[in-house]
Amino acid sequence: MPDTNASRSSLPVAKATIAALNDALRADITSPGHNRIVMTAGVAALIGDVSLFRCFHKRAELLRTVRDFDTFTADNDPHDEHDFGRFAFDNATFYWKIDYYDRALEYGSDDPADPEVTTRVLTILLAEEY
């Protein structure tokens, strides 16, 4: 399998396409299409039972925070792909990250710039779970 990280980092057009696809996933975070949005058990425990209004509201706030994240720097986005973020929420430090898989979610994607062969998985996690 080709080293997609090496090939991605050398192609500015591919990096810009990947960043745009990642931004689009976050922009439509409640309707990800064939992509996935997941949270770790630690995040779910912090949010609580989403059948209760206050917990549902907390989850919505968390998703909005990820959706609206735009503080990309050389430190948190060294490949210019907009695939990672760090933020504070509810007195805790969170990360979100996007990984690229094939459509069957079995292997890494051969071409993260091609949405026809890639499923993006955005994971929201507590910093201590990283």
Tab-separated table of C-alpha atoms in Angstrom:
chain	number	residue	atom	x	y	z
A	1	MET	CA	0.000	0.000	0.000
A	2	PRO	CA	1.390	3.433	-0.863
A	3	ASP	CA	2.463	5.847	1.843
A	4	THR	CA	-0.505	8.212	1.586
A	5	ASN	CA	0.845	10.556	4.264
A	6	ALA	CA	3.983	11.224	2.236
A	7	SER	CA	2.060	11.714	-1.001
A	8	ARG	CA	-0.584	13.956	0.637
A	9	SER	CA	1.926	16.227	2.302
A	10	SER	CA	3.688	16.952	-0.997
A	11	LEU	CA	0.579	17.909	-2.957
A	12	PRO	CA	-0.877	21.323	-2.083
A	13	VAL	CA	-4.043	20.700	-4.122
A	14	ALA	CA	-4.701	17.393	-2.353
A	15	LYS	CA	-4.081	18.994	1.051
A	16	ALA	CA	-6.475	21.826	0.241
A	17	THR	CA	-9.098	19.302	-0.926
A	18	ILE	CA	-8.669	17.215	2.235
A	19	ALA	CA	-8.968	20.334	4.417
A	20	ALA	CA	-12.135	21.399	2.549
A	21	LEU	CA	-13.673	17.920	2.946
A	22	ASN	CA	-12.795	17.892	6.651
A	23	ASP	CA	-14.281	21.360	7.107
A	24	ALA	CA	-17.433	20.239	5.260
A	25	LEU	CA	-17.810	17.248	7.587
A	26	ARG	CA	-17.579	19.484	10.646
A	27	ALA	CA	-19.913	22.077	9.086
A	28	ASP	CA	-22.617	19.426	8.671
A	29	ILE	CA	-21.727	17.509	11.837
A	30	THR	CA	-25.293	16.370	12.573
A	31	SER	CA	-25.764	14.928	9.046
A	32	PRO	CA	-22.425	13.357	8.111
A	33	GLY	CA	-23.726	11.251	5.194
A	34	HIS	CA	-21.575	8.142	4.808
A	35	ASN	CA	-18.988	9.598	7.208
A	36	ARG	CA	-19.106	9.003	10.960
A	37	ILE	CA	-19.097	11.149	14.102
A	38	VAL	CA	-18.171	9.266	17.282
A	39	MET	CA	-17.334	10.138	20.852
A	40	THR	CA	-15.412	8.138	23.387
A	41	ALA	CA	-16.917	6.588	26.502
A	42	GLY	CA	-15.281	9.324	28.591
A	43	VAL	CA	-17.017	12.055	26.594
A	44	ALA	CA	-20.345	10.226	26.782
A	45	ALA	CA	-19.991	9.866	30.552
A	46	LEU	CA	-19.176	13.564	30.946
A	47	ILE	CA	-22.190	14.594	28.878
A	48	GLY	CA	-24.574	12.199	30.599
A	49	ASP	CA	-27.916	10.748	29.557
A	50	VAL	CA	-28.902	12.588	26.374
A	51	SER	CA	-32.550	11.655	26.872
A	52	LEU	CA	-32.564	14.378	29.545
A	53	PHE	CA	-32.868	17.872	28.121
A	54	ARG	CA	-29.869	19.332	29.944
A	55	CYS	CA	-27.620	16.520	28.684
A	56	PHE	CA	-29.030	16.772	25.157
A	57	HIS	CA	-28.283	20.497	25.294
A	58	LYS	CA	-24.737	19.770	26.495
A	59	ARG	CA	-24.152	17.377	23.580
A	60	ALA	CA	-25.464	19.981	21.144
A	61	GLU	CA	-23.074	22.581	22.610
A	62	LEU	CA	-20.164	20.173	22.286
A	63	LEU	CA	-20.982	19.448	18.628
A	64	ARG	CA	-21.314	23.185	17.926
A	65	THR	CA	-17.886	23.766	19.459
A	66	VAL	CA	-16.333	21.165	17.150
A	67	ARG	CA	-18.298	22.484	14.160
A	68	ASP	CA	-17.191	26.077	14.762
A	69	PHE	CA	-13.530	25.329	15.521
A	70	ASP	CA	-11.301	27.442	13.285
A	71	THR	CA	-8.144	27.976	15.324
A	72	PHE	CA	-5.791	26.059	13.055
A	73	THR	CA	-2.093	26.717	13.624
A	74	ALA	CA	1.190	25.105	12.620
A	75	ASP	CA	1.182	23.386	16.034
A	76	ASN	CA	-2.228	21.709	15.763
A	77	ASP	CA	-2.458	21.446	11.951
A	78	PRO	CA	1.068	20.767	10.634
A	79	HIS	CA	-0.215	19.154	7.400
A	80	ASP	CA	-2.828	21.866	6.689
A	81	GLU	CA	-5.609	19.250	6.578
A	82	HIS	CA	-7.858	20.623	9.365
A	83	ASP	CA	-7.993	17.122	10.860
A	84	PHE	CA	-7.346	17.896	14.550
A	85	GLY	CA	-8.502	20.376	17.155
A	86	ARG	CA	-8.079	21.017	20.874
A	87	PHE	CA	-10.554	22.995	22.955
A	88	ALA	CA	-11.873	23.503	26.477
A	89	PHE	CA	-15.451	22.559	27.291
A	90	ASP	CA	-17.225	22.021	30.607
A	91	ASN	CA	-13.983	22.425	32.597
A	92	ALA	CA	-12.194	19.730	30.598
A	93	THR	CA	-9.785	19.627	27.669
A	94	PHE	CA	-11.082	17.895	24.559
A	95	TYR	CA	-9.622	16.849	21.240
A	96	TRP	CA	-11.333	16.041	18.001
A	97	LYS	CA	-9.582	14.260	15.185
A	98	ILE	CA	-10.475	12.972	11.752
A	99	ASP	CA	-9.177	9.673	10.403
A	100	TYR	CA	-9.536	8.426	6.831
A	101	TYR	CA	-10.772	4.903	6.078
A	102	ASP	CA	-11.882	3.025	3.015
A	103	ARG	CA	-15.652	2.867	2.453
A	104	ALA	CA	-15.915	-0.475	4.288
A	105	LEU	CA	-14.107	0.955	7.347
A	106	GLU	CA	-11.602	-1.910	7.159
A	107	TYR	CA	-8.420	-0.147	6.042
A	108	GLY	CA	-6.969	3.307	5.730
A	109	SER	CA	-8.085	5.233	2.672
A	110	ASP	CA	-5.787	5.095	-0.339
A	111	ASP	CA	-6.798	8.653	-1.244
A	112	PRO	CA	-8.290	10.872	1.490
A	113	ALA	CA	-8.806	13.614	-1.112
A	114	ASP	CA	-11.367	11.410	-2.910
A	115	PRO	CA	-14.700	11.257	-1.061
A	116	GLU	CA	-15.859	8.406	-3.325
A	117	VAL	CA	-13.295	6.032	-1.767
A	118	THR	CA	-13.007	7.561	1.714
A	119	THR	CA	-15.078	7.460	4.876
A	120	ARG	CA	-14.085	10.126	7.358
A	121	VAL	CA	-14.415	9.302	11.053
A	122	LEU	CA	-14.447	12.309	13.369
A	123	THR	CA	-13.731	11.260	16.955
A	124	ILE	CA	-14.369	13.549	19.935
A	125	LEU	CA	-12.357	12.564	22.990
A	126	LEU	CA	-11.088	13.839	26.308
A	127	ALA	CA	-7.414	14.843	26.216
A	128	GLU	CA	-6.538	12.196	28.806
A	129	GLU	CA	-8.008	9.513	26.537
A	130	TYR	CA	-5.538	10.285	23.733
